[in-house]
Amino acid sequence: MQEILIVGGGYAGFYAAWGLERRLRPGEAHVTVVDPRPYMTYQPFLPEVAAGSVEARHAAVSHRRHLRRTRFVTGAVTRIDHAQRRVTVAPEDGPAFPLPYDVVVVTAGAVTRKFPVPGLDEQAIGMKHVEEAVAIRDAILTAFDRASVLPPGPERRRLLTVTFVGGGFSGVEGFGETLSLATALLRSYPEIARDELAFHLVEARGRILPEVSDGPGRWVVRHLERRGGRVHLDTQLRSAVDGHLVLSSGEEFDTGLLVWTAGNAANPVVTSHTDLPLTANGFVRVAATLQVEGDDEVVPGAWAAGDDAAVPDLTASRAGATTVPNAQHAVRQGRRLAANLVAVLRGGAPRPYVHHGLGVVATLGLGHGVFQYGRLVITGPLAWLMHRGYHVLAVPTWERKLRVLLVWASAVVGGRDIVSLAALAEPRRAFVSGEAAGRR
């Protein structure tokens, strides 16, 4: 029995395990997934989770429910020692321990890229996980509640100011969706005027959404600004100390919510704690077959895919190009990796990974979107419907598809749910404070 160990249960890891379950014969191999979280996050839904359009749990796909023949180890892999065919796992509780394997699949994903901006670690929140998206939504709802009882002034302005840093898909979609949420909330908060909302999107480059061409990118900027957003191009965040933002343009303002979505960086487990071959940028070097590639040949028993792997893009015109780190590629690489791994186990030949892009589609808020495929560009409600249609088909398992569709259908009748559950961050607070009051 071969022991196949998958490091990371995100897109590529989940689909690799799913594919192996379907393809492996009984008694052919054991599959183990190691991940700190018990679920795969469907990240394209996170902007809608932040806006209250998708229930948080519906953006998470349970490992144990949908991978019935896979073993799970809850913990973080801190080292991959392929020479010894083992990884080191650090669980939440207890000491780290070694886990042996015959074949390793590295799908640890990427981490949020950060820069040494003063105050960033203390003030900012990312948007790569469900918990972060929920916290963003609750922060906006709570800010409206608090601001509605304050007189006009600096504190009220701060609470009603939201800032996103990073103009890629995560930042633009999160910005557009939360701007849509805040605008819709005004109907329930007559104490707050539209011109009191301040939404800022800060991007270091001269354009947003690098995956689309210049024309649609400029249209998105104009569209967001028509809806009341402020887009700062060619601008960097210099300081965020105590929530007071200083931009490279010289502008300064206080913000109640700072969301950092300024790209991805290589996973530290891959960059610093493995003996597998890496690229100069710290990603696992792989052949087009998704086998880890050394200087002269593939490394036996080692595979990688997803955001932590430099996968050759065989559809690109530029020599040496690698696939962009997005869900389209991670899902398909996971599937191809599973098929190739089983083929090699049975003495067959692996096939190269080739995927021609399906275009790009982004939500910009309820009823707003943009889609591009080659020269075809669609904007507005139709692009928004295409975004929803594509992702409800793409989210894994029929159970999750049905749950998301039911939430969307209920929102058509009942509108957004605008209840903040920010108290979940301190669930014992009411109990403890009530107990203390009782003693008095």
Short mmCIF file of C-alpha atoms in Angstrom, two decimals:
data_model
loop_
_atom_site.label_atom_id
_atom_site.label_comp_id
_atom_site.label_asym_id
_atom_site.label_seq_id
_atom_site.Cartn_x
_atom_site.Cartn_y
_atom_site.Cartn_z
CA MET A 1 0.00 0.00 0.00
CA GLN A 2 1.42 3.34 -1.07
CA GLU A 3 1.09 6.16 1.46
CA ILE A 4 0.11 9.36 -0.38
CA LEU A 5 0.35 12.48 1.76
CA ILE A 6 -1.23 15.76 0.61
CA VAL A 7 0.12 18.91 2.26
CA GLY A 8 -2.77 21.38 2.30
CA GLY A 9 -6.49 20.93 1.73
CA GLY A 10 -7.22 24.02 -0.35
CA TYR A 11 -8.36 23.99 -3.99
CA ALA A 12 -5.58 21.89 -5.45
CA GLY A 13 -5.30 19.60 -2.42
CA PHE A 14 -9.04 19.02 -2.11
CA TYR A 15 -9.48 18.22 -5.80
CA ALA A 16 -6.37 16.03 -5.83
CA ALA A 17 -7.75 14.00 -2.89
CA TRP A 18 -11.22 13.90 -4.48
CA GLY A 19 -9.73 12.65 -7.75
CA LEU A 20 -7.62 10.03 -6.00
CA GLU A 21 -10.66 8.69 -4.14
CA ARG A 22 -12.46 8.21 -7.43
CA ARG A 23 -9.54 6.65 -9.29
CA LEU A 24 -7.72 4.45 -6.78
CA ARG A 25 -8.73 0.82 -6.50
CA PRO A 26 -9.43 -0.66 -3.06
CA GLY A 27 -6.15 -1.55 -1.38
CA GLU A 28 -4.04 0.40 -3.90
CA ALA A 29 -3.04 3.35 -1.70
CA HIS A 30 -3.84 5.29 1.47
CA VAL A 31 -4.47 9.04 1.11
CA THR A 32 -3.82 11.48 3.97
CA VAL A 33 -4.53 15.23 3.95
CA VAL A 34 -2.78 17.50 6.46
CA ASP A 35 -4.28 20.95 7.00
CA PRO A 36 -4.87 23.25 10.00
CA ARG A 37 -8.48 23.82 8.87
CA PRO A 38 -11.11 21.08 8.50
CA TYR A 39 -12.48 22.57 5.29
CA MET A 40 -11.63 23.98 1.90
CA THR A 41 -12.43 27.68 1.50
CA TYR A 42 -14.15 28.60 -1.76
CA GLN A 43 -12.44 31.97 -1.99
CA PRO A 44 -14.47 33.48 -4.89
CA PHE A 45 -17.42 33.62 -2.49
CA LEU A 46 -15.55 35.59 0.20
CA PRO A 47 -16.49 39.05 -1.19
CA GLU A 48 -20.16 38.01 -1.08
CA VAL A 49 -19.70 36.62 2.44
CA ALA A 50 -18.31 40.04 3.42
CA ALA A 51 -21.38 41.65 1.88
CA GLY A 52 -23.85 39.23 3.48
CA SER A 53 -24.96 37.73 0.15
CA VAL A 54 -23.56 34.25 0.90
CA GLU A 55 -23.79 32.46 4.24
CA ALA A 56 -20.30 32.03 5.69
CA ARG A 57 -20.51 28.25 6.14
CA HIS A 58 -21.56 27.83 2.51
CA ALA A 59 -18.18 29.16 1.36
CA ALA A 60 -16.48 26.32 3.26
CA VAL A 61 -16.51 22.73 2.01
CA SER A 62 -16.03 20.14 4.76
CA HIS A 63 -13.13 17.75 4.19
CA ARG A 64 -14.58 14.92 6.24
CA ARG A 65 -18.06 15.11 4.73
CA HIS A 66 -16.97 15.04 1.12
CA LEU A 67 -13.76 12.98 1.25
CA ARG A 68 -15.04 9.78 2.84
CA ARG A 69 -12.03 7.54 2.16
CA THR A 70 -9.28 9.99 3.08
CA ARG A 71 -7.49 10.24 6.41
CA PHE A 72 -7.23 13.73 7.92
CA VAL A 73 -4.59 15.14 10.21
CA THR A 74 -5.48 18.53 11.69
CA GLY A 75 -2.27 20.51 12.00
CA ALA A 76 0.26 22.61 10.13
CA VAL A 77 3.11 21.04 8.20
CA THR A 78 6.24 22.84 9.37
CA ARG A 79 8.81 20.89 7.37
CA ILE A 80 8.92 18.63 4.30
CA ASP A 81 11.97 16.33 4.35
CA HIS A 82 11.69 14.44 1.07
CA ALA A 83 15.08 12.78 1.44
CA GLN A 84 13.65 10.96 4.47
CA ARG A 85 10.11 10.78 3.01
CA ARG A 86 8.44 12.47 5.97
CA VAL A 87 6.89 15.73 7.07
CA THR A 88 6.76 17.37 10.47
CA VAL A 89 3.26 18.25 11.69
CA ALA A 90 2.53 20.81 14.42
CA PRO A 91 -0.99 20.29 15.86
CA GLU A 92 -2.89 22.98 17.73
CA ASP A 93 -2.37 21.02 20.96
CA GLY A 94 0.55 18.78 21.87
CA PRO A 95 4.06 18.40 20.46
CA ALA A 96 5.03 18.25 16.79
CA PHE A 97 5.39 14.78 15.30
CA PRO A 98 6.76 13.19 12.10
CA LEU A 99 4.47 11.69 9.47
CA PRO A 100 6.01 9.29 6.92
CA TYR A 101 4.91 8.90 3.32
CA ASP A 102 5.82 7.26 0.01
CA VAL A 103 4.44 10.00 -2.22
CA VAL A 104 4.02 13.66 -1.26
CA VAL A 105 1.68 16.14 -2.95
CA VAL A 106 2.54 19.75 -2.05
CA THR A 107 -0.55 21.96 -2.32
CA ALA A 108 0.08 24.23 0.66
CA GLY A 109 -1.12 27.32 -1.20
CA ALA A 110 0.15 30.86 -0.83
CA VAL A 111 0.01 33.36 2.03
CA THR A 112 -0.93 37.03 2.05
CA ARG A 113 1.95 39.21 0.94
CA LYS A 114 2.74 41.94 3.44
CA PHE A 115 5.11 44.88 3.48
CA PRO A 116 6.79 46.59 6.44
CA VAL A 117 4.16 49.31 6.78
CA PRO A 118 4.04 50.80 10.31
CA GLY A 119 0.82 49.83 12.06
CA LEU A 120 -0.23 47.29 9.41
CA ASP A 121 -0.07 44.21 11.63
CA GLU A 122 -2.04 45.96 14.38
CA GLN A 123 -4.79 47.48 12.18
CA ALA A 124 -5.34 45.43 9.01
CA ILE A 125 -7.31 42.30 8.25
CA GLY A 126 -6.88 40.05 5.21
CA MET A 127 -9.51 38.40 3.04
CA LYS A 128 -8.25 34.88 2.33
CA HIS A 129 -10.37 32.99 4.87
CA VAL A 130 -14.05 32.76 5.81
CA GLU A 131 -13.38 34.12 9.30
CA GLU A 132 -11.86 37.28 7.83
CA ALA A 133 -14.78 37.86 5.46
CA VAL A 134 -17.27 37.47 8.33
CA ALA A 135 -15.25 39.89 10.47
CA ILE A 136 -15.27 42.49 7.66
CA ARG A 137 -19.05 42.23 7.33
CA ASP A 138 -19.61 42.49 11.08
CA ALA A 139 -17.20 45.44 11.34
CA ILE A 140 -19.21 47.41 8.77
CA LEU A 141 -22.55 46.58 10.38
CA THR A 142 -21.26 47.42 13.86
CA ALA A 143 -19.75 50.69 12.57
CA PHE A 144 -23.17 51.77 11.28
CA ASP A 145 -24.76 51.02 14.65
CA ARG A 146 -22.12 52.99 16.53
CA ALA A 147 -21.97 55.91 14.11
CA SER A 148 -25.75 56.35 14.05
CA VAL A 149 -25.80 57.58 17.67
CA LEU A 150 -22.74 59.84 17.43
CA PRO A 151 -22.83 63.53 16.54
CA PRO A 152 -20.97 64.63 13.40
CA GLY A 153 -17.24 64.67 14.05
CA PRO A 154 -13.93 62.80 13.64
CA GLU A 155 -15.06 59.57 15.35
CA ARG A 156 -18.20 59.30 13.24
CA ARG A 157 -16.16 59.92 10.06
CA ARG A 158 -13.64 57.27 11.09
CA LEU A 159 -16.31 54.64 11.70
CA LEU A 160 -17.85 55.26 8.28
CA THR A 161 -14.51 55.06 6.43
CA VAL A 162 -13.46 51.75 4.84
CA THR A 163 -10.14 51.20 3.06
CA PHE A 164 -9.02 48.33 0.84
CA VAL A 165 -5.35 48.08 -0.16
CA GLY A 166 -4.72 46.04 -3.31
CA GLY A 167 -6.40 46.31 -6.71
CA GLY A 168 -6.38 42.66 -7.75
CA PHE A 169 -9.50 40.52 -7.93
CA SER A 170 -9.82 40.03 -4.16
CA GLY A 171 -9.47 43.72 -3.42
CA VAL A 172 -11.73 45.00 -6.20
CA GLU A 173 -14.46 42.42 -5.60
CA GLY A 174 -14.32 42.93 -1.84
CA PHE A 175 -14.39 46.71 -2.30
CA GLY A 176 -17.33 46.60 -4.72
CA GLU A 177 -19.37 44.18 -2.62
CA THR A 178 -18.88 46.01 0.69
CA LEU A 179 -19.61 49.34 -1.00
CA SER A 180 -22.86 47.79 -2.21
CA LEU A 181 -23.60 46.57 1.33
CA ALA A 182 -22.94 49.98 2.89
CA THR A 183 -25.07 51.77 0.29
CA ALA A 184 -27.95 49.37 0.92
CA LEU A 185 -27.66 49.87 4.69
CA LEU A 186 -28.49 53.57 4.32
CA ARG A 187 -32.17 52.65 3.89
CA SER A 188 -32.15 51.20 7.41
CA TYR A 189 -30.10 54.03 8.94
CA PRO A 190 -31.84 57.35 8.23
CA GLU A 191 -29.43 59.00 10.69
CA ILE A 192 -26.55 58.50 8.21
CA ALA A 193 -26.30 60.45 4.96
CA ARG A 194 -24.86 59.02 1.74
CA ASP A 195 -22.05 61.58 1.60
CA GLU A 196 -20.81 60.48 5.04
CA LEU A 197 -19.62 57.13 3.64
CA ALA A 198 -15.96 57.10 2.57
CA PHE A 199 -14.69 54.03 0.68
CA HIS A 200 -11.05 54.05 -0.49
CA LEU A 201 -9.28 51.57 -2.77
CA VAL A 202 -5.48 51.99 -2.79
CA GLU A 203 -3.41 50.40 -5.57
CA ALA A 204 0.35 50.80 -6.06
CA ARG A 205 0.20 50.32 -9.83
CA GLY A 206 -1.38 52.59 -12.40
CA ARG A 207 -4.34 50.27 -12.98
CA ILE A 208 -6.51 47.70 -11.23
CA LEU A 209 -7.47 44.14 -12.22
CA PRO A 210 -4.30 43.16 -14.13
CA GLU A 211 -6.10 40.05 -15.44
CA VAL A 212 -8.32 42.19 -17.69
CA SER A 213 -7.22 44.54 -20.45
CA ASP A 214 -6.80 48.30 -20.02
CA GLY A 215 -10.24 49.30 -21.30
CA PRO A 216 -12.34 47.19 -18.91
CA GLY A 217 -9.94 48.10 -16.09
CA ARG A 218 -10.57 51.81 -16.65
CA TRP A 219 -14.31 51.16 -16.86
CA VAL A 220 -14.25 49.45 -13.44
CA VAL A 221 -12.51 52.49 -11.91
CA ARG A 222 -15.10 54.87 -13.37
CA HIS A 223 -17.93 52.57 -12.30
CA LEU A 224 -16.75 52.36 -8.68
CA GLU A 225 -16.24 56.11 -8.47
CA ARG A 226 -19.73 56.78 -9.87
CA ARG A 227 -21.06 54.71 -6.99
CA GLY A 228 -19.19 56.85 -4.47
CA GLY A 229 -15.91 54.95 -4.10
CA ARG A 230 -12.50 56.61 -4.29
CA VAL A 231 -9.76 54.79 -6.23
CA HIS A 232 -6.14 55.83 -5.56
CA LEU A 233 -3.87 54.60 -8.40
CA ASP A 234 -0.07 54.78 -8.35
CA THR A 235 -0.39 55.10 -4.57
CA GLN A 236 1.12 53.16 -1.69
CA LEU A 237 0.18 52.94 1.96
CA ARG A 238 3.03 54.45 4.01
CA SER A 239 1.63 54.18 7.55
CA ALA A 240 -1.42 52.80 9.36
CA VAL A 241 -0.51 53.58 12.96
CA ASP A 242 -3.62 53.75 15.16
CA GLY A 243 -5.84 53.60 12.06
CA HIS A 244 -4.48 56.89 10.72
CA LEU A 245 -3.53 56.19 7.10
CA VAL A 246 -0.75 58.04 5.32
CA LEU A 247 -0.58 57.55 1.55
CA SER A 248 2.38 58.12 -0.75
CA SER A 249 0.32 60.80 -2.49
CA GLY A 250 0.45 62.86 0.71
CA GLU A 251 -3.20 62.31 1.59
CA GLU A 252 -4.02 61.34 5.20
CA PHE A 253 -7.24 60.17 6.84
CA ASP A 254 -8.53 57.93 9.64
CA THR A 255 -10.20 54.63 8.77
CA GLY A 256 -12.39 52.38 10.85
CA LEU A 257 -11.67 49.30 8.72
CA LEU A 258 -8.47 48.47 6.83
CA VAL A 259 -8.52 45.42 4.53
CA TRP A 260 -5.20 44.24 3.05
CA THR A 261 -5.45 42.32 -0.24
CA ALA A 262 -2.12 43.28 -1.82
CA GLY A 263 -1.31 39.95 -3.46
CA ASN A 264 0.14 36.59 -2.47
CA ALA A 265 3.56 35.40 -1.37
CA ALA A 266 5.14 31.95 -1.41
CA ASN A 267 4.26 29.74 1.54
CA PRO A 268 7.05 29.81 4.18
CA VAL A 269 6.88 26.02 4.52
CA VAL A 270 7.89 25.79 0.88
CA THR A 271 10.36 28.67 0.76
CA SER A 272 12.31 27.83 3.91
CA HIS A 273 11.47 24.38 5.23
CA THR A 274 11.82 21.82 2.48
CA ASP A 275 14.56 20.11 0.48
CA LEU A 276 12.46 20.04 -2.70
CA PRO A 277 13.77 22.04 -5.69
CA LEU A 278 12.51 25.62 -5.77
CA THR A 279 12.47 28.50 -8.23
CA ALA A 280 14.25 31.76 -7.49
CA ASN A 281 10.93 33.15 -6.19
CA GLY A 282 10.47 30.33 -3.69
CA PHE A 283 7.88 28.19 -5.50
CA VAL A 284 8.16 24.44 -6.02
CA ARG A 285 9.67 23.71 -9.41
CA VAL A 286 7.46 21.34 -11.38
CA ALA A 287 7.27 19.88 -14.87
CA ALA A 288 4.14 20.29 -16.98
CA THR A 289 3.05 16.89 -15.66
CA LEU A 290 2.97 18.43 -12.11
CA GLN A 291 5.85 16.21 -10.99
CA VAL A 292 8.48 18.05 -8.97
CA GLU A 293 11.42 18.69 -11.27
CA GLY A 294 15.10 18.61 -10.36
CA ASP A 295 18.03 19.82 -12.46
CA ASP A 296 18.07 16.78 -14.73
CA GLU A 297 14.91 14.76 -14.09
CA VAL A 298 11.72 14.60 -12.06
CA VAL A 299 12.01 13.91 -8.35
CA PRO A 300 10.54 10.46 -7.60
CA GLY A 301 7.52 10.48 -5.33
CA ALA A 302 7.01 14.27 -5.32
CA TRP A 303 4.21 16.30 -6.90
CA ALA A 304 2.98 19.88 -6.52
CA ALA A 305 0.19 22.11 -7.80
CA GLY A 306 -1.71 25.28 -7.04
CA ASP A 307 -0.42 28.59 -5.73
CA ASP A 308 2.79 27.17 -4.23
CA ALA A 309 3.98 25.61 -7.51
CA ALA A 310 5.55 27.16 -10.61
CA VAL A 311 3.49 25.25 -13.20
CA PRO A 312 4.55 25.80 -16.84
CA ASP A 313 1.83 27.49 -18.89
CA LEU A 314 1.84 25.56 -22.17
CA THR A 315 -0.79 27.88 -23.69
CA ALA A 316 1.30 31.05 -23.29
CA SER A 317 3.23 32.55 -26.19
CA ARG A 318 6.07 33.61 -23.89
CA ALA A 319 8.72 30.98 -23.18
CA GLY A 320 9.07 30.09 -19.50
CA ALA A 321 5.64 31.46 -18.53
CA THR A 322 3.88 29.88 -15.56
CA THR A 323 0.18 29.65 -14.80
CA VAL A 324 -1.32 32.50 -12.79
CA PRO A 325 -2.34 31.63 -9.21
CA ASN A 326 -6.12 31.46 -9.41
CA ALA A 327 -8.97 29.05 -8.73
CA GLN A 328 -9.39 28.07 -12.39
CA HIS A 329 -5.91 26.60 -12.51
CA ALA A 330 -5.76 25.19 -8.97
CA VAL A 331 -8.93 23.13 -9.45
CA ARG A 332 -7.86 21.73 -12.80
CA GLN A 333 -4.30 21.11 -11.67
CA GLY A 334 -5.64 19.12 -8.70
CA ARG A 335 -7.68 16.94 -11.03
CA ARG A 336 -4.82 16.44 -13.50
CA LEU A 337 -2.39 15.67 -10.67
CA ALA A 338 -4.68 12.93 -9.34
CA ALA A 339 -4.99 11.35 -12.78
CA ASN A 340 -1.24 11.54 -13.41
CA LEU A 341 -0.30 10.18 -9.99
CA VAL A 342 -2.55 7.14 -10.42
CA ALA A 343 -1.18 6.59 -13.93
CA VAL A 344 2.42 6.58 -12.62
CA LEU A 345 1.50 4.24 -9.74
CA ARG A 346 0.22 1.78 -12.33
CA GLY A 347 3.27 2.08 -14.56
CA GLY A 348 1.71 4.46 -17.05
CA ALA A 349 2.79 7.84 -18.38
CA PRO A 350 1.56 11.18 -17.00
CA ARG A 351 -0.01 13.80 -19.26
CA PRO A 352 0.97 17.50 -19.26
CA TYR A 353 -1.33 20.06 -17.71
CA VAL A 354 -2.86 22.30 -20.38
CA HIS A 355 -5.71 24.72 -19.75
CA HIS A 356 -6.99 27.48 -22.01
CA GLY A 357 -8.51 30.23 -19.89
CA LEU A 358 -12.30 30.60 -19.74
CA GLY A 359 -12.06 34.36 -19.42
CA VAL A 360 -12.31 36.41 -16.25
CA VAL A 361 -15.42 37.51 -14.39
CA ALA A 362 -15.73 39.70 -11.31
CA THR A 363 -18.56 40.84 -9.09
CA LEU A 364 -18.59 44.53 -8.19
CA GLY A 365 -21.60 44.42 -5.90
CA LEU A 366 -25.23 43.37 -6.16
CA GLY A 367 -26.22 43.73 -9.82
CA HIS A 368 -22.78 44.96 -10.92
CA GLY A 369 -20.05 42.95 -12.65
CA VAL A 370 -17.51 42.72 -15.45
CA PHE A 371 -16.62 39.80 -17.75
CA GLN A 372 -13.92 39.51 -20.40
CA TYR A 373 -13.04 36.72 -22.81
CA GLY A 374 -10.55 37.85 -25.42
CA ARG A 375 -12.04 40.96 -26.99
CA LEU A 376 -15.52 40.25 -25.69
CA VAL A 377 -16.34 42.48 -22.71
CA ILE A 378 -19.65 42.43 -20.83
CA THR A 379 -20.45 44.78 -17.95
CA GLY A 380 -23.37 45.41 -15.62
CA PRO A 381 -26.15 43.07 -14.47
CA LEU A 382 -25.51 40.43 -17.16
CA ALA A 383 -21.85 40.09 -16.12
CA TRP A 384 -22.97 39.86 -12.48
CA LEU A 385 -25.38 37.04 -13.35
CA MET A 386 -22.59 35.29 -15.27
CA HIS A 387 -20.39 35.57 -12.17
CA ARG A 388 -23.04 33.97 -9.99
CA GLY A 389 -23.84 31.31 -12.55
CA TYR A 390 -20.22 30.33 -13.07
CA HIS A 391 -19.38 30.09 -9.38
CA VAL A 392 -22.47 28.18 -8.33
CA LEU A 393 -21.46 25.61 -10.95
CA ALA A 394 -17.81 25.71 -9.89
CA VAL A 395 -18.25 25.33 -6.11
CA PRO A 396 -17.73 21.63 -5.36
CA THR A 397 -20.56 19.24 -4.38
CA TRP A 398 -24.25 19.52 -5.14
CA GLU A 399 -24.98 20.03 -1.46
CA ARG A 400 -23.04 23.33 -1.45
CA LYS A 401 -24.54 24.46 -4.77
CA LEU A 402 -28.05 23.95 -3.41
CA ARG A 403 -27.37 25.80 -0.16
CA VAL A 404 -25.92 28.83 -1.99
CA LEU A 405 -28.84 28.94 -4.44
CA LEU A 406 -31.36 28.83 -1.58
CA VAL A 407 -29.65 31.76 0.17
CA TRP A 408 -29.66 33.80 -3.03
CA ALA A 409 -33.33 32.96 -3.62
CA SER A 410 -34.30 33.96 -0.08
CA ALA A 411 -32.46 37.28 -0.50
CA VAL A 412 -34.64 38.11 -3.51
CA VAL A 413 -37.69 37.94 -1.22
CA GLY A 414 -36.30 39.10 2.12
CA GLY A 415 -33.33 41.25 1.13
CA ARG A 416 -29.95 41.25 2.89
CA ASP A 417 -29.59 40.01 6.44
CA ILE A 418 -28.10 43.00 8.29
CA VAL A 419 -27.59 41.46 11.74
CA SER A 420 -24.05 41.82 13.06
CA LEU A 421 -22.60 38.90 15.03
CA ALA A 422 -19.44 40.71 16.06
CA ALA A 423 -19.98 39.48 19.62
CA LEU A 424 -18.96 36.01 18.43
CA ALA A 425 -15.37 37.17 18.79
CA GLU A 426 -15.97 37.30 22.57
CA PRO A 427 -18.75 34.76 23.19
CA ARG A 428 -18.28 34.71 26.98
CA ARG A 429 -18.45 38.47 27.42
CA ALA A 430 -22.19 38.64 28.17
CA PHE A 431 -21.98 35.69 30.56
CA VAL A 432 -19.03 37.11 32.48
CA SER A 433 -20.37 40.67 32.68
CA GLY A 434 -23.78 39.40 33.73
CA GLU A 435 -22.27 37.24 36.43
CA ALA A 436 -20.32 40.20 37.78
CA ALA A 437 -23.46 42.34 37.84
CA GLY A 438 -25.28 39.61 39.74
CA ARG A 439 -22.60 39.59 42.46
CA ARG A 440 -23.00 43.34 42.95
#
